[in-house]
Structures are given as structure tokens and as C-alpha cells.
mmCIF file of C-alpha atoms in Angstrom:
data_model
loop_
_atom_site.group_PDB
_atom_site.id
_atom_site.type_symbol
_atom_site.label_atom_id
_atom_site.label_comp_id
_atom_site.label_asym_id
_atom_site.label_seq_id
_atom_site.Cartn_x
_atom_site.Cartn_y
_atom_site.Cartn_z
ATOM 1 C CA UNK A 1 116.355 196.989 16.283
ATOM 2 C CA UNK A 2 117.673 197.283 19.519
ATOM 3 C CA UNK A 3 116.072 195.236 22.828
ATOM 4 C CA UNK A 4 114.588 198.637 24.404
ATOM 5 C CA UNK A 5 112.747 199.382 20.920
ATOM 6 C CA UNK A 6 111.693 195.950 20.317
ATOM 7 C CA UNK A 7 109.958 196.087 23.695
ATOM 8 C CA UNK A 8 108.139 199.060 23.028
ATOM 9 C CA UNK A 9 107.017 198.015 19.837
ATOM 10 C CA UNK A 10 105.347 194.183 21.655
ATOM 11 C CA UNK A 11 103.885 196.465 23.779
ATOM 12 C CA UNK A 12 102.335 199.545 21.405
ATOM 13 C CA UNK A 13 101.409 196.600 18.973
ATOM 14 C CA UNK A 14 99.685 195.337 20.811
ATOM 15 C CA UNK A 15 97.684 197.770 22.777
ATOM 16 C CA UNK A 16 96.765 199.171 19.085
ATOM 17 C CA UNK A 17 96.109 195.817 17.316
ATOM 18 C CA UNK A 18 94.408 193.776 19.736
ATOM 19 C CA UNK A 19 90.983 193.172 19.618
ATOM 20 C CA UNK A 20 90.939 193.237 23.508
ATOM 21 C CA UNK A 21 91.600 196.780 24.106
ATOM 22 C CA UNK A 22 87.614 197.221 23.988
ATOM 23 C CA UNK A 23 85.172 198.600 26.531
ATOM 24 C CA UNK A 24 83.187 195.056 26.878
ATOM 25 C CA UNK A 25 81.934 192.929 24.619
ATOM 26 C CA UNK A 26 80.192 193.639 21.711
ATOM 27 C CA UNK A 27 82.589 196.805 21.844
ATOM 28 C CA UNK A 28 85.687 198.140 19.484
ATOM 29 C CA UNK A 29 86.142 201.444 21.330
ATOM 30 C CA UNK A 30 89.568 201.485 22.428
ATOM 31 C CA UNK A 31 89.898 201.177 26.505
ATOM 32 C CA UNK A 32 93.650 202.618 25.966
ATOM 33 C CA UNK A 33 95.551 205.191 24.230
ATOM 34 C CA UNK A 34 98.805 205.109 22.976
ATOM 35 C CA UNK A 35 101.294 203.411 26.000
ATOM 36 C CA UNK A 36 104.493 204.549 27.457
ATOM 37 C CA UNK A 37 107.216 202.185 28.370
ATOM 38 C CA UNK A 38 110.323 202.358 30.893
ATOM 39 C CA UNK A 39 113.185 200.431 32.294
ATOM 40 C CA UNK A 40 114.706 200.045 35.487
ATOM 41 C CA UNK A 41 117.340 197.742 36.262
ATOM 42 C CA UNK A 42 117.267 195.037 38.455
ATOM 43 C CA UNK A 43 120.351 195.979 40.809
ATOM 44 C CA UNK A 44 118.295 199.752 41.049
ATOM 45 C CA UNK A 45 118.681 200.986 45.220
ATOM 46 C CA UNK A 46 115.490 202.110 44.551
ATOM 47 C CA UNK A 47 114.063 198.580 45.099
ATOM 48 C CA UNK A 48 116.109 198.184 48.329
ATOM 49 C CA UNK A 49 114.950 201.617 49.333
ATOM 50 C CA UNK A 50 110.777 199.741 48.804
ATOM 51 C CA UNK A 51 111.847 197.375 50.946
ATOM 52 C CA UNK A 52 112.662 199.722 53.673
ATOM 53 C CA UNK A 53 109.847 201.968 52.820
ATOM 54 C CA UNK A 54 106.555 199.775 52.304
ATOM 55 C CA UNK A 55 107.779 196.743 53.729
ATOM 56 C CA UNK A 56 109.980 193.354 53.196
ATOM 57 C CA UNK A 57 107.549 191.747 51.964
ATOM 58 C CA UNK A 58 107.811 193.885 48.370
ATOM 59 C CA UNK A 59 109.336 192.186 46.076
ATOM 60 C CA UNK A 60 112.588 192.961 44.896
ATOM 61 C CA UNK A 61 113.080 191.901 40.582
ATOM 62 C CA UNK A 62 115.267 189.102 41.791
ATOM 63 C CA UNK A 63 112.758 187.633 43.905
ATOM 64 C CA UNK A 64 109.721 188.258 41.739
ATOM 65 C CA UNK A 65 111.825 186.428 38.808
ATOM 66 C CA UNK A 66 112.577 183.410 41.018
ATOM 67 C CA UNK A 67 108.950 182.831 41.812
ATOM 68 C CA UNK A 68 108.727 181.573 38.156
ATOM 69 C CA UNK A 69 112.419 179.956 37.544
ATOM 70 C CA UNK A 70 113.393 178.636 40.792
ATOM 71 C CA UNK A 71 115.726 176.270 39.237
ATOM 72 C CA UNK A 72 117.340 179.304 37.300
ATOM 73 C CA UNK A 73 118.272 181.966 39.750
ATOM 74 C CA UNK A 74 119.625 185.510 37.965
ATOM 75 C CA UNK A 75 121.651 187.915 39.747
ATOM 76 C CA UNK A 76 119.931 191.548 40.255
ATOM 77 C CA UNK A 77 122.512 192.912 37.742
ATOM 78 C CA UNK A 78 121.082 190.752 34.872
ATOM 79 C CA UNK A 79 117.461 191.865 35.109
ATOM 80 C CA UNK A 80 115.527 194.404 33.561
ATOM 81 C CA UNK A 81 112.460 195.773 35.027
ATOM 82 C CA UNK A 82 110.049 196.732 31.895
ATOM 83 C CA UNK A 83 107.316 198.741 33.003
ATOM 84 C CA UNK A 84 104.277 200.601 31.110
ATOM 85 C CA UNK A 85 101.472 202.908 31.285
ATOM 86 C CA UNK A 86 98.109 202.618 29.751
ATOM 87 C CA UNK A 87 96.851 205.978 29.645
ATOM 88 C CA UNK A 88 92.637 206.920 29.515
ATOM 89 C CA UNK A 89 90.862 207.818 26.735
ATOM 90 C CA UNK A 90 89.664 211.228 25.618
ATOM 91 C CA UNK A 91 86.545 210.139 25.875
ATOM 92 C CA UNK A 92 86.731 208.106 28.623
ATOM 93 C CA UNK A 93 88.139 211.598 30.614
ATOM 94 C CA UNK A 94 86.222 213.706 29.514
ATOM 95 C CA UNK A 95 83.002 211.670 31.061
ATOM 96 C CA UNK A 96 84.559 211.248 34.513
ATOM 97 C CA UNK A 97 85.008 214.355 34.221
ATOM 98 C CA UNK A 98 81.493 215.574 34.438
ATOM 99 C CA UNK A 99 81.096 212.680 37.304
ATOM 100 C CA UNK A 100 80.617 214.340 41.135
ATOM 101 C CA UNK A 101 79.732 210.945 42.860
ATOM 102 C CA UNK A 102 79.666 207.809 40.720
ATOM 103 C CA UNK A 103 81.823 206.657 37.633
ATOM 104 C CA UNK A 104 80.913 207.240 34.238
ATOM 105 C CA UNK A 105 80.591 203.805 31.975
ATOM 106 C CA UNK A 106 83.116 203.814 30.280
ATOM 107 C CA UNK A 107 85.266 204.463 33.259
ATOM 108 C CA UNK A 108 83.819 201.645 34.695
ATOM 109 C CA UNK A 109 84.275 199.590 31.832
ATOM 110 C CA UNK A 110 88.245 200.591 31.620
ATOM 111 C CA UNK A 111 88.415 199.178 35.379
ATOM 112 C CA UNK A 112 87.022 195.887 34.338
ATOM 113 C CA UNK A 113 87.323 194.979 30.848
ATOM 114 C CA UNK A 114 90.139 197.439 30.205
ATOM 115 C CA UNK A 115 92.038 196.074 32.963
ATOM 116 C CA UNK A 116 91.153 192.890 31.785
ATOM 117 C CA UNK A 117 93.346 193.631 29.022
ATOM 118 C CA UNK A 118 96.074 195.034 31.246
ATOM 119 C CA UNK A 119 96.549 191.317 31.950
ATOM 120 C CA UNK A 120 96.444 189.713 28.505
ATOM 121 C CA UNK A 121 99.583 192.455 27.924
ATOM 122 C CA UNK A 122 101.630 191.194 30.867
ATOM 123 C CA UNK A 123 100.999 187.683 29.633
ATOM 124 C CA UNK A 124 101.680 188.638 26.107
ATOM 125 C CA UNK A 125 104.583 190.684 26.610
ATOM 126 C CA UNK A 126 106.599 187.790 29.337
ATOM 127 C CA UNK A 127 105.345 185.183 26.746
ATOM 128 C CA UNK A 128 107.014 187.034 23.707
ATOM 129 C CA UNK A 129 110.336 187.855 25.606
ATOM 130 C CA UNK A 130 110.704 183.798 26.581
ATOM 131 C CA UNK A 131 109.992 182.458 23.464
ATOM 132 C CA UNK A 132 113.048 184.997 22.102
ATOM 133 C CA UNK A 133 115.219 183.740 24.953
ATOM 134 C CA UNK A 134 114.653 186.382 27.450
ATOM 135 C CA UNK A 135 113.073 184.471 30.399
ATOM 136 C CA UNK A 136 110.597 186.643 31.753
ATOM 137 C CA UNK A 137 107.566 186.874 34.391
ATOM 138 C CA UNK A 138 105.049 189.366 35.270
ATOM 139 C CA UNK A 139 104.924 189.990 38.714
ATOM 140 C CA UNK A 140 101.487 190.905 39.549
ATOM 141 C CA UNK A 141 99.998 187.654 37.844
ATOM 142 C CA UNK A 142 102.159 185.029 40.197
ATOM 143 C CA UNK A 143 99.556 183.214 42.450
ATOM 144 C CA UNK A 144 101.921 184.479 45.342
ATOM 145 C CA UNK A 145 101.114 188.010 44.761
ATOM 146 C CA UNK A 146 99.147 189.177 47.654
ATOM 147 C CA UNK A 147 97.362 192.496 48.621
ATOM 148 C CA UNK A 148 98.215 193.152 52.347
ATOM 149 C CA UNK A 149 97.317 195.280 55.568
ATOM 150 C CA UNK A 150 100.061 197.555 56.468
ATOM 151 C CA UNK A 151 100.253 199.616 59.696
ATOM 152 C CA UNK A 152 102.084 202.355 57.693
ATOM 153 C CA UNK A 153 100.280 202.831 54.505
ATOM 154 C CA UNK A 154 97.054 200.469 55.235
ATOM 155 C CA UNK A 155 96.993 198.594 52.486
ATOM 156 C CA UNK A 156 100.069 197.659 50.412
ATOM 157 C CA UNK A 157 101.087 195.270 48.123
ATOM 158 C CA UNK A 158 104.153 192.603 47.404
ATOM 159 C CA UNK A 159 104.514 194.117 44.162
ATOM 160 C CA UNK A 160 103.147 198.136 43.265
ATOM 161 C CA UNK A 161 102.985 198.564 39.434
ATOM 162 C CA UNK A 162 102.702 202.576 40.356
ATOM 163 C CA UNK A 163 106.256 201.963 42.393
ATOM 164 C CA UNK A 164 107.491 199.923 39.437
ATOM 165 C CA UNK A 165 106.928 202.649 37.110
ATOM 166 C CA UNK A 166 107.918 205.428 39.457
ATOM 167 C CA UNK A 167 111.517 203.744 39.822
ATOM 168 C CA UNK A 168 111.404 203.076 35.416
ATOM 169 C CA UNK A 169 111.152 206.373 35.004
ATOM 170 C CA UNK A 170 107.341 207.200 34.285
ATOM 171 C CA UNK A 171 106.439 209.635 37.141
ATOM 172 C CA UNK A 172 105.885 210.887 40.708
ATOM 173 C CA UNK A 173 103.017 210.397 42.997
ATOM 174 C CA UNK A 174 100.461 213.188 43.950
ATOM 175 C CA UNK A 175 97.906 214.014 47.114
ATOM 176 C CA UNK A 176 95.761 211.353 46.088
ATOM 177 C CA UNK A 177 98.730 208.456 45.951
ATOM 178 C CA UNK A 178 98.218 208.593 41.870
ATOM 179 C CA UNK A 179 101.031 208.618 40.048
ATOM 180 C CA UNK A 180 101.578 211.450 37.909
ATOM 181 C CA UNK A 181 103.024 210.702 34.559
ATOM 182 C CA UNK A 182 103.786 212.385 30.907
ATOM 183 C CA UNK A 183 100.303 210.841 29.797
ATOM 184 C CA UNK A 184 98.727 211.863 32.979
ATOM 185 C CA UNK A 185 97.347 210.375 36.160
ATOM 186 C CA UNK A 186 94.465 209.051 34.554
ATOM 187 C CA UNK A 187 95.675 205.670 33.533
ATOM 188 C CA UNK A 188 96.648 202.019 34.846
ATOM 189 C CA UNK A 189 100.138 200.267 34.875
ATOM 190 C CA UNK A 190 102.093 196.903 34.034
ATOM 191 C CA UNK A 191 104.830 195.481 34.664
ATOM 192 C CA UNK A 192 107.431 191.959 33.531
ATOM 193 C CA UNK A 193 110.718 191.533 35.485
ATOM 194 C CA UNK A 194 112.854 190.202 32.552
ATOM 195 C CA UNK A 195 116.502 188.514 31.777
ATOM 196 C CA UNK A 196 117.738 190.763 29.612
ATOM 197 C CA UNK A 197 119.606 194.008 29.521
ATOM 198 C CA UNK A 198 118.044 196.868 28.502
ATOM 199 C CA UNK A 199 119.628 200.481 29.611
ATOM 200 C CA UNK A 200 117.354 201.810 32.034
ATOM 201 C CA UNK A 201 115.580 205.254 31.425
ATOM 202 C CA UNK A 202 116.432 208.324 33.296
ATOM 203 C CA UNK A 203 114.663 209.155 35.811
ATOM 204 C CA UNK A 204 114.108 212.934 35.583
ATOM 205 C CA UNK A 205 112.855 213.878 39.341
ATOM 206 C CA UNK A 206 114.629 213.601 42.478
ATOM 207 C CA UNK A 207 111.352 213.526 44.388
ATOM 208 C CA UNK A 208 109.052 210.888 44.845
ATOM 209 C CA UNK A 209 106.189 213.957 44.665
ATOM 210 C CA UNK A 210 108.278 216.222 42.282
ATOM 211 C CA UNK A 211 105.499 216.442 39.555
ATOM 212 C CA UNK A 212 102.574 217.120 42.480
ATOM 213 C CA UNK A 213 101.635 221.021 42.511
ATOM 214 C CA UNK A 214 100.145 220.222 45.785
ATOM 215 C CA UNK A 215 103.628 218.664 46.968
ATOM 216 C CA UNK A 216 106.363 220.747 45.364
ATOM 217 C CA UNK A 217 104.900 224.124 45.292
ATOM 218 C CA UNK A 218 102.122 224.068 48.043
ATOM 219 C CA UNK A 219 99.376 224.852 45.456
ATOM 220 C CA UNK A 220 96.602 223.041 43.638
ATOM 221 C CA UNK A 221 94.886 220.211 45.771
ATOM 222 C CA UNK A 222 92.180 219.665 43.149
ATOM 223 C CA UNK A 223 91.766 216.377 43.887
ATOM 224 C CA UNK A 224 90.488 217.042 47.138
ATOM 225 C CA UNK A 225 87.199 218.548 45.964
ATOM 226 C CA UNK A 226 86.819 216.177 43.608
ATOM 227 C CA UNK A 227 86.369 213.369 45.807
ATOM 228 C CA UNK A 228 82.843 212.345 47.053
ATOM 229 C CA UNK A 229 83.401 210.855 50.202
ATOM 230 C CA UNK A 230 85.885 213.183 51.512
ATOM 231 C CA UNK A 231 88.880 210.479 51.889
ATOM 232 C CA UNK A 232 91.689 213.379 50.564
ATOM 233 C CA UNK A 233 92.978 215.954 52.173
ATOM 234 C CA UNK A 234 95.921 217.876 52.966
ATOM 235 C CA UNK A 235 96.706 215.203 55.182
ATOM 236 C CA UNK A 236 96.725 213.121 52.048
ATOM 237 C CA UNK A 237 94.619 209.669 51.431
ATOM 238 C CA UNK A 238 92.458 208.095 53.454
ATOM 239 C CA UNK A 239 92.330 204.739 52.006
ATOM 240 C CA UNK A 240 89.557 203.348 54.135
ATOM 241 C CA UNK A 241 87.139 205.537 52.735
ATOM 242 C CA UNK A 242 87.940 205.894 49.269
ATOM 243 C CA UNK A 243 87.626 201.454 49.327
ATOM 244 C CA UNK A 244 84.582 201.979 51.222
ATOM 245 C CA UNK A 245 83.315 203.853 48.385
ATOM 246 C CA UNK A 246 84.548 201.563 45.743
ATOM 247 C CA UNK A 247 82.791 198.611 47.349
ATOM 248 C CA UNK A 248 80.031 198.502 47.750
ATOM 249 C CA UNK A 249 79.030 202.075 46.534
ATOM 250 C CA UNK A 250 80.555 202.354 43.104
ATOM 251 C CA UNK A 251 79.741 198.591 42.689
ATOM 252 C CA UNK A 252 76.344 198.519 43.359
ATOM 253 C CA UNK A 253 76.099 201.441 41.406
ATOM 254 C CA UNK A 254 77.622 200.286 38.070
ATOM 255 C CA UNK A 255 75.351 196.781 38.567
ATOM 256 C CA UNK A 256 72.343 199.196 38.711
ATOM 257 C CA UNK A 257 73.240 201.640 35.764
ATOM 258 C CA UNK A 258 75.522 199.659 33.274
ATOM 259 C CA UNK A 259 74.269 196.505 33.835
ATOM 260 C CA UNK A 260 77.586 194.936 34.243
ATOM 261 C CA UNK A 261 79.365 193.822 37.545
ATOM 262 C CA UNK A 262 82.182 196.536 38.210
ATOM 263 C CA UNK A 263 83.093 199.228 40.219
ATOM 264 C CA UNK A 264 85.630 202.198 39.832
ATOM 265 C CA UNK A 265 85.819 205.919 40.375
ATOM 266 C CA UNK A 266 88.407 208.098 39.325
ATOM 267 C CA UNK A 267 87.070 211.278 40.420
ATOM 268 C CA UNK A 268 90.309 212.459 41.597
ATOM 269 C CA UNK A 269 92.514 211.632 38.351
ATOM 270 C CA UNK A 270 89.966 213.866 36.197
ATOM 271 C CA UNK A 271 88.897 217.066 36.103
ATOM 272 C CA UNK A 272 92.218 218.101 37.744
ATOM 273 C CA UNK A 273 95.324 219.133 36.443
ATOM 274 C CA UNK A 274 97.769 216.691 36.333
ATOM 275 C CA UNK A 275 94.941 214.407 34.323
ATOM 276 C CA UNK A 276 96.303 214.567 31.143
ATOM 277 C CA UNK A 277 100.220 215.062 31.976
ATOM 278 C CA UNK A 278 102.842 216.733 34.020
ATOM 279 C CA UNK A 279 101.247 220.022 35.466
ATOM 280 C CA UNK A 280 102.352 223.343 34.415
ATOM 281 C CA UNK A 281 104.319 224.953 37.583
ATOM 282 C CA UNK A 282 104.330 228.395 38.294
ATOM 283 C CA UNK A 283 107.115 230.501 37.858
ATOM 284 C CA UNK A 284 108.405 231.081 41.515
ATOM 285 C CA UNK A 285 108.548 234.749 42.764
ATOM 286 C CA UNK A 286 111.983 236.204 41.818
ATOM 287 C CA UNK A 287 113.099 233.281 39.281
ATOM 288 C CA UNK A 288 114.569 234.678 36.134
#
């Protein structure tokens, strides 16, 4: 088996096996579906191009990778970037999908014990990799990751699992800064910078909004009645609001109803249709 396959298999193993992919505790309803997986490489312009874009302070795979061997430096050109996507439910869809203010539970429950999850696979999959001989870290889980305040976007991070998968090949970003993948918007992301060379996959958009209706053909914009607080437009995402409405709305909210501390939404990655995939674009006027 070849490094790429072996990866995907750690990865759909255990998303399908595990007995935390569950909605809580007490629960054996799957929080994910079936993943998809992508590489980048470390020496990608992409990751320069982040560094111009959101800021310096993202992380490019070489730096991320020295944060956990400091003593063992690797040159971009040796690292591969694995990323994957954990895509919603059916079920767990099509109940946000009724939703006009507040989460429905098991959306809720994805954000908290699903991502919960999301973690034990970052750990799992770097852990498996190093033990083979592949030294390996996940990004997001270094005690130096931090959430910042950026003048540009408002709130940015030194390492974006939807930017990690964008530049591996997994999708473009729409209105609502979700990113818009073969499995839909309606999902989460991971990510393990790793010493080991895998080919990278194609990416098949030149865009960074190429799979947004809204974006590429000036149609759609779904998302923007489906949020409750008014924080999308066509001037795209107001950020403010929609955390505003995370917490403390959506968190007192799930406290009050589920009985569980949580919070979430969604709104805008159901009920819309780039929720389940890559929307359908019209034929343009004249095209053969």
C-alpha cells in the first residue's frame, strides 16, 4: 500500500471504528460520515501566499513542524501537509435544516462532542505516522496555537484547518467564509504537518471562491437568509455578529434545551445549496 492510501485508511478507520465518533455519551450515533483526505506539500506557494494574505503570524508546515521537533528541523520540501474533512450527518442536516434561530441537538452535539473527536483523530493520526517513522504534529493542538484579532479579517488564526484544506485540495470558500467541498459545507476539518512524502492532490479550482454560486456566477446567496442575526450579506461576513450569536445566544440556548454546555449554529451551511457538495452551476447564456 502506498503512503497516500495508508493515510486515508488511519483516517477512515478510524472515523468508522471508533467508539468516539458519538453524539455524547451514552450515544453510538455517528457525529461523522465517511471523511475525505488531501495533501499539500510543504514547499506549496500557497502557504507563502497565507502569509501575505492573513498575516505572518500563520504558520507555514515548516514552522508548525518545528514547534514539536526543534532539535530536528525539516526542509519545506520534505513535508507533507495531510488534511481531512469530516462531513455532517444526514440526520444531523436535515435537523439544522428546519432550524431558523437556534441549533438543532445534534448539531450542537457535533460542535462539542463531535469535535471532541476531531481531536482524538489529529492525535491518533500524528501518533500513528511517528510510531511508523514519519515524525508528525498536528498543528492546531500545539499549546502555541493562538486565535487572534486581525484588522483585515477580524479574527484569524496561526493555523486555519479551512486554509489547510483549501490549499490540499478539498474546496473553495463561499459568502459565508465556509468552505465548500465535494462532501459539502456542512462539516469540520483536521489537519497533521508530516515528514513524509506523499504526492499532493490536484487542486481543481483556480479560485479561492470558484465553487461559490454567489462568487463565480453572481447568483444564489442562500446563506444570507438563512442567518438569524443578519451577520451575511453581499458584503460577505460579519464576524462580530455571527460570534455574538454563538456566545452567549446559541450557548445559553443549548444549556437550556439539551442540557449540555455547548453552543453552535450552522444555519448558513444547511438548507442551502452547496450543503451537501459542490453546487450545480448554470449553464451560462450562449455556452455550447
Amino acid at each position: 500500500m502506498d503512503e497516500a492510501a495508508w493515510i486515508e485508511e488511519i483516517v477512515r478507520d478510524f472515523v468508522r471504528d471508533d467508539p468516539g465518533n458519538a453524539m455524547g455519551a451514552g450515544s453510538d450515533e455517528p457525529a461523522w460520515g465517511e471523511p475525505l483526505v488531501g495533501f499539500a506539500r510543504g514547499d506549496d506557494p500557497l502557504f507563502d501566499r497565507y502569509k501575505e494574505v492573513i498575516g505572518e503570524f500563520h504558520w507555514a508546515p515548516q514552522e508548525a513542524f518545528a514547534l514539536a521537533f526543534p532539535d530536528a528541523p525539516a526542509e519545506p520540501s520534505e513535508l507533507t501537509v495531510i488534511s481531512y474533512v469530516l462531513p455532517q450527518t444526514a440526520a444531523t442536516k436535515a435537523d439544522n435544516r428546519r432550524e431558523m434561530i437556534y441549533p438543532s441537538e445534534r448539531w450542537a452535539r457535533t460542535r462539542i462532542f463531535g469535535e471532541a473527536f476531531n481531536v482524538r483523530l489529529r492525535e491518533r493520526l500524528a501518533a500513528t505516522l511517528t510510531a511508523a517513522g514519519y515524525d508528525a504534529v498536528a498543528p492546531m493542538l500545539r499549546s502555541e496555537w493562538r486565535s487572534l484579532d486581525s484588522e483585515r479579517f477580524v479574527f484569524a488564526s496561526t493555523w486555519s484547518e479551512r486554509h489547510i484544506a483549501h490549499a490540499a485540495g478539498l474546496g473553495t470558500f463561499g459568502l459565508c467564509d465556509g468552505l465548500i467541498t465535494p462532501v459539502g459545507k456542512a462539516m469540520r476539518a483536521g489537519s497533521v504537518v508530516a515528514r513524509i512524502n506523499v504526492p499532493p492532490t490536484p487542486r481543481p479550482y483556480t479560485d479561492h471562491r470558484e465553487y461559490c454560486l454567489f462568487y463565480s456566477q453572481f447568483t444564489c446567496g442562500q446563506c444570507i437568509s438563512r442567518c438569524p442575526v443578519g451577520a451575511l450579506s453581499p458584503a460577505g461576513h460579519d464576524k462580530r455578529k455571527c460570534a455574538a450569536h454563538l456566545n452567549p445566544t446559541t450557548a445559553e440556548y443549548v444549556v437550556k434545551r439539551f442540557g449540555f454546555d455547548g453552543y453552535g449554529c450552522g444555519l448558513c451551511q444547511t438548507g442551502v445549496p452547496c450543503e451537501s457538495g459542490i453546487p450545480a452551476r448554470r449553464r451560462t447564456e450562449g455556452a455550447s
